mmCIF file of C-alpha atoms in Angstrom:
data_model
loop_
_atom_site.group_PDB
_atom_site.id
_atom_site.type_symbol
_atom_site.label_atom_id
_atom_site.label_comp_id
_atom_site.label_asym_id
_atom_site.label_seq_id
_atom_site.Cartn_x
_atom_site.Cartn_y
_atom_site.Cartn_z
ATOM 1 C CA MET A 664 14.536 4.820 3.379
ATOM 2 C CA ILE A 665 13.982 1.830 1.029
ATOM 3 C CA LEU A 666 11.050 0.800 -1.363
ATOM 4 C CA VAL A 667 11.027 -1.320 -4.174
ATOM 5 C CA SER A 668 8.547 -0.986 -7.089
ATOM 6 C CA GLY A 669 10.128 2.350 -8.793
ATOM 7 C CA ASN A 670 7.641 2.066 -11.649
ATOM 8 C CA GLY A 671 4.964 2.556 -9.139
ATOM 9 C CA LYS A 672 3.153 6.075 -8.396
ATOM 10 C CA LEU A 673 3.654 5.618 -4.856
ATOM 11 C CA ALA A 674 7.574 5.141 -5.224
ATOM 12 C CA LYS A 675 7.012 7.938 -7.484
ATOM 13 C CA GLU A 676 5.354 10.319 -5.192
ATOM 14 C CA LEU A 677 8.034 9.478 -2.265
ATOM 15 C CA GLU A 678 11.092 10.019 -4.497
ATOM 16 C CA LYS A 679 9.349 13.348 -5.109
ATOM 17 C CA ILE A 680 9.879 14.590 -1.351
ATOM 18 C CA SER A 681 13.206 12.193 -0.606
ATOM 19 C CA THR A 682 15.604 14.803 1.451
ATOM 20 C CA ASP A 683 18.957 14.844 2.735
ATOM 21 C CA SER A 684 18.127 14.144 6.146
ATOM 22 C CA LEU A 685 15.964 11.486 5.006
ATOM 23 C CA PRO A 686 16.999 9.848 1.295
ATOM 24 C CA ILE A 687 14.828 8.202 -0.237
ATOM 25 C CA ASN A 688 16.086 4.810 -2.536
ATOM 26 C CA ILE A 689 13.740 3.823 -4.973
ATOM 27 C CA LEU A 690 14.934 0.437 -6.490
ATOM 28 C CA SER A 691 13.086 -1.087 -9.755
ATOM 29 C CA ARG A 692 11.813 -4.737 -9.561
ATOM 30 C CA LYS A 693 14.958 -5.297 -12.135
ATOM 31 C CA GLN A 694 16.880 -3.953 -9.214
ATOM 32 C CA MET A 695 15.560 -6.237 -6.802
ATOM 33 C CA ASP A 696 13.279 -8.986 -7.367
ATOM 34 C CA ILE A 697 11.837 -9.500 -3.545
ATOM 35 C CA THR A 698 10.697 -13.234 -4.699
ATOM 36 C CA ASP A 699 14.514 -14.063 -4.819
ATOM 37 C CA GLU A 700 15.034 -14.294 -0.892
ATOM 38 C CA TYR A 701 19.122 -13.983 -1.778
ATOM 39 C CA GLU A 702 19.030 -11.310 -4.203
ATOM 40 C CA VAL A 703 16.920 -9.462 -1.060
ATOM 41 C CA SER A 704 19.039 -10.150 1.301
ATOM 42 C CA ASN A 705 22.583 -9.781 -0.276
ATOM 43 C CA ILE A 706 20.926 -6.062 -1.461
ATOM 44 C CA ILE A 707 20.088 -4.644 1.726
ATOM 45 C CA LYS A 708 23.204 -6.054 3.170
ATOM 46 C CA ASP A 709 25.100 -3.879 0.858
ATOM 47 C CA TYR A 710 23.081 -0.893 2.009
ATOM 48 C CA MET A 711 23.496 -1.855 5.816
ATOM 49 C CA MET A 712 27.317 -1.297 5.531
ATOM 50 C CA LYS A 713 26.882 2.584 4.038
ATOM 51 C CA PRO A 714 27.224 5.194 6.606
ATOM 52 C CA ASN A 715 23.753 6.606 5.764
ATOM 53 C CA TYR A 716 22.223 3.141 5.948
ATOM 54 C CA PRO A 717 18.386 3.053 5.962
ATOM 55 C CA LYS A 718 16.307 2.885 8.843
ATOM 56 C CA TYR A 719 13.010 2.355 7.150
ATOM 57 C CA PHE A 720 11.867 -0.267 4.261
ATOM 58 C CA VAL A 721 8.536 0.527 2.603
ATOM 59 C CA HIS A 722 7.037 -2.714 1.378
ATOM 60 C CA THR A 723 4.990 -0.910 -2.101
ATOM 61 C CA ALA A 724 5.761 -3.862 -4.577
ATOM 62 C CA ALA A 725 2.745 -6.188 -4.965
ATOM 63 C CA LEU A 726 0.834 -7.276 -7.858
ATOM 64 C CA THR A 727 -2.555 -5.403 -8.493
ATOM 65 C CA LYS A 728 -3.188 -4.408 -11.819
ATOM 66 C CA PRO A 729 -5.440 -5.424 -12.856
ATOM 67 C CA MET A 730 -6.320 -6.304 -9.799
ATOM 68 C CA ASP A 731 -8.584 -9.643 -11.142
ATOM 69 C CA VAL A 732 -4.838 -10.743 -12.209
ATOM 70 C CA ASN A 733 -4.850 -12.363 -8.414
ATOM 71 C CA ASP A 734 -7.644 -14.348 -10.026
ATOM 72 C CA ARG A 735 -6.015 -15.358 -12.846
ATOM 73 C CA ASN A 736 -2.762 -16.153 -11.934
ATOM 74 C CA PRO A 737 -2.921 -16.990 -7.961
ATOM 75 C CA ILE A 738 0.447 -18.645 -8.177
ATOM 76 C CA MET A 739 1.849 -15.338 -9.397
ATOM 77 C CA SER A 740 -0.163 -13.476 -6.686
ATOM 78 C CA LEU A 741 1.261 -15.796 -4.096
ATOM 79 C CA ASP A 742 4.978 -15.339 -5.275
ATOM 80 C CA THR A 743 4.824 -11.519 -5.185
ATOM 81 C CA ASN A 744 2.524 -10.774 -2.334
ATOM 82 C CA VAL A 745 3.176 -13.324 0.405
ATOM 83 C CA VAL A 746 6.744 -14.834 -0.382
ATOM 84 C CA GLY A 747 7.946 -11.361 -1.427
ATOM 85 C CA THR A 748 6.776 -9.630 1.570
ATOM 86 C CA ALA A 749 7.916 -12.356 3.459
ATOM 87 C CA ASN A 750 11.528 -12.053 2.080
ATOM 88 C CA VAL A 751 11.758 -8.643 2.767
ATOM 89 C CA ALA A 752 10.677 -9.206 5.887
ATOM 90 C CA LYS A 753 12.560 -11.386 7.764
ATOM 91 C CA VAL A 754 15.867 -9.352 6.260
ATOM 92 C CA CYS A 755 14.189 -6.518 7.651
ATOM 93 C CA SER A 756 13.806 -7.849 10.855
ATOM 94 C CA LYS A 757 17.084 -9.499 10.743
ATOM 95 C CA TYR A 758 19.088 -5.621 10.515
ATOM 96 C CA GLY A 759 16.694 -3.681 12.584
ATOM 97 C CA ILE A 760 15.049 -2.179 9.586
ATOM 98 C CA LYS A 761 11.426 -0.825 9.848
ATOM 99 C CA PHE A 762 8.934 -2.436 7.892
ATOM 100 C CA ILE A 763 6.452 -0.828 6.547
ATOM 101 C CA TYR A 764 3.722 -2.852 4.839
ATOM 102 C CA ILE A 765 1.636 -0.786 2.043
ATOM 103 C CA SER A 766 -1.923 -3.026 2.349
ATOM 104 C CA THR A 767 -4.963 -1.953 0.979
ATOM 105 C CA ASP A 768 -8.821 -1.710 2.566
ATOM 106 C CA PHE A 769 -9.774 -4.809 0.409
ATOM 107 C CA VAL A 770 -8.939 -6.844 3.329
ATOM 108 C CA TYR A 771 -12.488 -5.909 5.369
ATOM 109 C CA GLY A 772 -14.483 -7.266 1.745
ATOM 110 C CA ASP A 773 -18.703 -6.359 2.113
ATOM 111 C CA SER A 774 -18.304 -4.506 5.206
ATOM 112 C CA GLU A 775 -19.951 -0.864 5.465
ATOM 113 C CA LEU A 776 -18.442 0.378 8.574
ATOM 114 C CA VAL A 777 -14.392 -0.264 9.587
ATOM 115 C CA ASP A 778 -11.809 0.159 12.192
ATOM 116 C CA GLU A 779 -8.491 -0.834 12.584
ATOM 117 C CA ASN A 780 -10.076 -3.772 14.939
ATOM 118 C CA SER A 781 -12.851 -5.040 12.747
ATOM 119 C CA GLN A 782 -13.065 -8.298 10.940
ATOM 120 C CA VAL A 783 -11.086 -8.906 8.016
ATOM 121 C CA LYS A 784 -12.454 -11.289 5.099
ATOM 122 C CA PRO A 785 -11.417 -10.445 1.792
ATOM 123 C CA SER A 786 -13.975 -10.830 -1.474
ATOM 124 C CA ASN A 787 -11.101 -11.304 -3.927
ATOM 125 C CA ASN A 788 -7.782 -12.749 -4.473
ATOM 126 C CA TYR A 789 -6.025 -9.506 -4.386
ATOM 127 C CA GLY A 790 -7.208 -8.876 -0.998
ATOM 128 C CA TRP A 791 -6.563 -12.243 0.407
ATOM 129 C CA SER A 792 -3.163 -11.762 -0.948
ATOM 130 C CA LYS A 793 -2.370 -8.352 0.667
ATOM 131 C CA LEU A 794 -4.377 -9.570 4.308
ATOM 132 C CA GLY A 795 -1.605 -12.851 4.006
ATOM 133 C CA GLY A 796 1.234 -9.779 3.553
ATOM 134 C CA GLU A 797 -0.155 -8.251 6.871
ATOM 135 C CA CYS A 798 -0.395 -11.650 8.582
ATOM 136 C CA ILE A 799 3.622 -11.535 7.921
ATOM 137 C CA THR A 800 3.977 -8.291 8.642
ATOM 138 C CA LYS A 801 2.178 -8.525 11.943
ATOM 139 C CA LEU A 802 5.411 -11.266 12.919
ATOM 140 C CA ILE A 803 7.848 -8.439 13.026
ATOM 141 C CA SER A 804 7.370 -6.264 15.801
ATOM 142 C CA ASN A 805 9.232 -3.371 14.487
ATOM 143 C CA SER A 806 6.403 -2.863 11.705
ATOM 144 C CA LEU A 807 3.600 -0.846 10.473
ATOM 145 C CA ILE A 808 0.822 -1.850 8.146
ATOM 146 C CA LEU A 809 -1.078 0.820 6.034
ATOM 147 C CA ARG A 810 -4.381 -0.202 4.850
ATOM 148 C CA CYS A 811 -4.776 2.442 2.272
ATOM 149 C CA SER A 812 -7.751 3.492 -0.131
ATOM 150 C CA LEU A 813 -5.482 4.190 -2.676
ATOM 151 C CA CYS A 814 -7.349 5.613 -5.774
ATOM 152 C CA ASP A 815 -5.271 6.114 -9.652
ATOM 153 C CA ILE A 816 -5.122 9.516 -10.371
ATOM 154 C CA PRO A 817 -5.068 10.005 -13.830
ATOM 155 C CA PHE A 818 -8.084 7.270 -13.330
ATOM 156 C CA ARG A 819 -7.890 4.570 -15.223
ATOM 157 C CA HIS A 820 -11.628 3.582 -16.348
ATOM 158 C CA LYS A 821 -14.161 5.502 -18.742
ATOM 159 C CA TYR A 822 -16.502 5.683 -16.170
ATOM 160 C CA ALA A 823 -16.872 6.438 -12.121
ATOM 161 C CA PHE A 824 -19.380 4.930 -10.122
ATOM 162 C CA ASP A 825 -21.516 7.732 -7.978
ATOM 163 C CA ASP A 826 -23.363 5.002 -5.948
ATOM 164 C CA VAL A 827 -20.390 3.296 -4.009
ATOM 165 C CA LYS A 828 -18.944 5.278 -1.595
ATOM 166 C CA ARG A 829 -14.817 4.917 -0.006
ATOM 167 C CA ASN A 830 -12.467 6.862 1.451
ATOM 168 C CA SER A 831 -10.456 7.315 -1.736
ATOM 169 C CA ILE A 832 -6.805 9.203 -1.593
ATOM 170 C CA THR A 833 -4.225 9.686 -4.236
ATOM 171 C CA HIS A 834 -0.677 8.259 -3.997
ATOM 172 C CA LYS A 835 0.749 11.893 -3.356
ATOM 173 C CA ASP A 836 -1.327 12.518 0.167
ATOM 174 C CA VAL A 837 -0.408 8.718 1.069
ATOM 175 C CA ALA A 838 3.244 9.742 0.286
ATOM 176 C CA SER A 839 3.412 12.498 2.746
ATOM 177 C CA ILE A 840 1.545 10.616 5.028
ATOM 178 C CA ILE A 841 3.711 7.701 5.217
ATOM 179 C CA LEU A 842 6.391 10.140 5.905
ATOM 180 C CA LYS A 843 4.320 11.774 9.261
ATOM 181 C CA VAL A 844 3.451 8.083 10.533
ATOM 182 C CA LYS A 845 6.885 6.161 9.735
ATOM 183 C CA ASP A 846 7.918 5.761 13.392
ATOM 184 C CA GLU A 847 4.679 4.189 14.577
ATOM 185 C CA VAL A 848 3.479 0.459 14.562
ATOM 186 C CA GLY A 849 0.550 -1.607 14.403
ATOM 187 C CA ILE A 850 -2.406 -0.907 12.087
ATOM 188 C CA MET A 851 -3.500 2.123 10.494
ATOM 189 C CA ASN A 852 -6.081 2.447 8.275
ATOM 190 C CA VAL A 853 -5.245 5.460 5.396
ATOM 191 C CA GLY A 854 -7.859 7.588 3.954
ATOM 192 C CA GLY A 855 -9.288 10.806 2.726
ATOM 193 C CA LYS A 856 -12.951 12.088 2.751
ATOM 194 C CA TYR A 857 -15.717 9.553 2.636
ATOM 195 C CA GLN A 858 -17.668 10.252 -0.819
ATOM 196 C CA SER A 859 -18.632 8.336 -4.058
ATOM 197 C CA VAL A 860 -15.463 7.471 -6.277
ATOM 198 C CA TYR A 861 -17.389 9.641 -9.177
ATOM 199 C CA ASP A 862 -17.182 12.869 -6.657
ATOM 200 C CA PHE A 863 -13.371 11.808 -5.912
ATOM 201 C CA VAL A 864 -12.551 11.263 -9.349
ATOM 202 C CA SER A 865 -14.196 14.288 -10.861
ATOM 203 C CA LYS A 866 -11.953 17.026 -8.695
ATOM 204 C CA HIS A 867 -9.378 15.228 -10.389
ATOM 205 C CA GLN A 868 -10.584 15.235 -14.211
ATOM 206 C CA GLU A 869 -13.441 15.229 -16.290
ATOM 207 C CA ILE A 870 -15.195 11.383 -16.236
ATOM 208 C CA LYS A 871 -18.713 10.039 -16.725
ATOM 209 C CA LYS A 872 -20.799 8.810 -13.949
ATOM 210 C CA ALA A 873 -22.275 4.949 -14.039
ATOM 211 C CA SER A 874 -24.057 2.540 -11.482
ATOM 212 C CA GLY A 875 -21.612 0.071 -9.518
ATOM 213 C CA SER A 876 -23.084 -1.057 -6.578
ATOM 214 C CA ASN A 877 -23.516 -4.490 -7.895
ATOM 215 C CA ILE A 878 -20.070 -4.535 -8.815
ATOM 216 C CA ALA A 879 -18.162 -3.493 -5.785
ATOM 217 C CA PRO A 880 -19.663 -2.500 -2.291
ATOM 218 C CA SER A 881 -19.338 0.829 -0.445
ATOM 219 C CA LEU A 882 -16.943 1.278 2.410
ATOM 220 C CA LYS A 883 -16.434 3.362 5.321
ATOM 221 C CA LEU A 884 -13.100 3.613 7.166
ATOM 222 C CA ASN A 885 -12.850 4.877 10.568
ATOM 223 C CA ILE A 886 -9.854 7.003 10.420
ATOM 224 C CA ASP A 887 -9.454 8.658 13.571
ATOM 225 C CA LYS A 888 -5.996 7.058 14.590
ATOM 226 C CA LEU A 889 -4.822 8.472 11.296
ATOM 227 C CA ILE A 890 -6.084 11.923 12.154
ATOM 228 C CA SER A 891 -4.918 12.139 15.572
ATOM 229 C CA ILE A 892 -1.570 11.387 14.931
ATOM 230 C CA ILE A 893 -1.352 13.449 11.566
ATOM 231 C CA ASP A 894 -3.078 16.402 13.455
ATOM 232 C CA GLU A 895 -0.343 16.286 16.311
#
């Protein structure tokens, strides 16, 4: 298994659960610039020449933090989240590598209750850029899109909203889920218990509460598909 974004939290959590039977190779952005099509092709080609060549590529690299960087620099967002995704997806398709795309629940926009077949209508540039990556991924038959409700722990903000509810989940839990669903195809919502952001964060650290319903919408993911697979 290969993934890029060696300094990202999800990459670090996946690296912790690498095994001899499923080695996980983490590449930093300096080792592989996903916006450079030729570099992506050459590096993956080198991996395919090895006896224990990778069968999965988990695409975690994205322009995400702070989220409004996608509004302030839409060209960088396009290069990283869309063009970069296309570069990796094409090479994975060429070599028959399973392409697992880490997306976000922000593709749903302001909807309240959604499943994998619900309408997508992002409310910000970050969501649109990730939806662009999803469109590319859907063109690859051997692919899986994971729409994750990831929440940073430690929490990056001074306050957590107590009137905004989501299916927040840690990077550690998503990492273990990836290994369980890696052979699935299509689209899958990935999240935890539906609760306020404050309730989720306060289970991991002390945090002050604040109102945020005028800033961010509540969103409830239907995760029945995920549960049916990981409970097998």
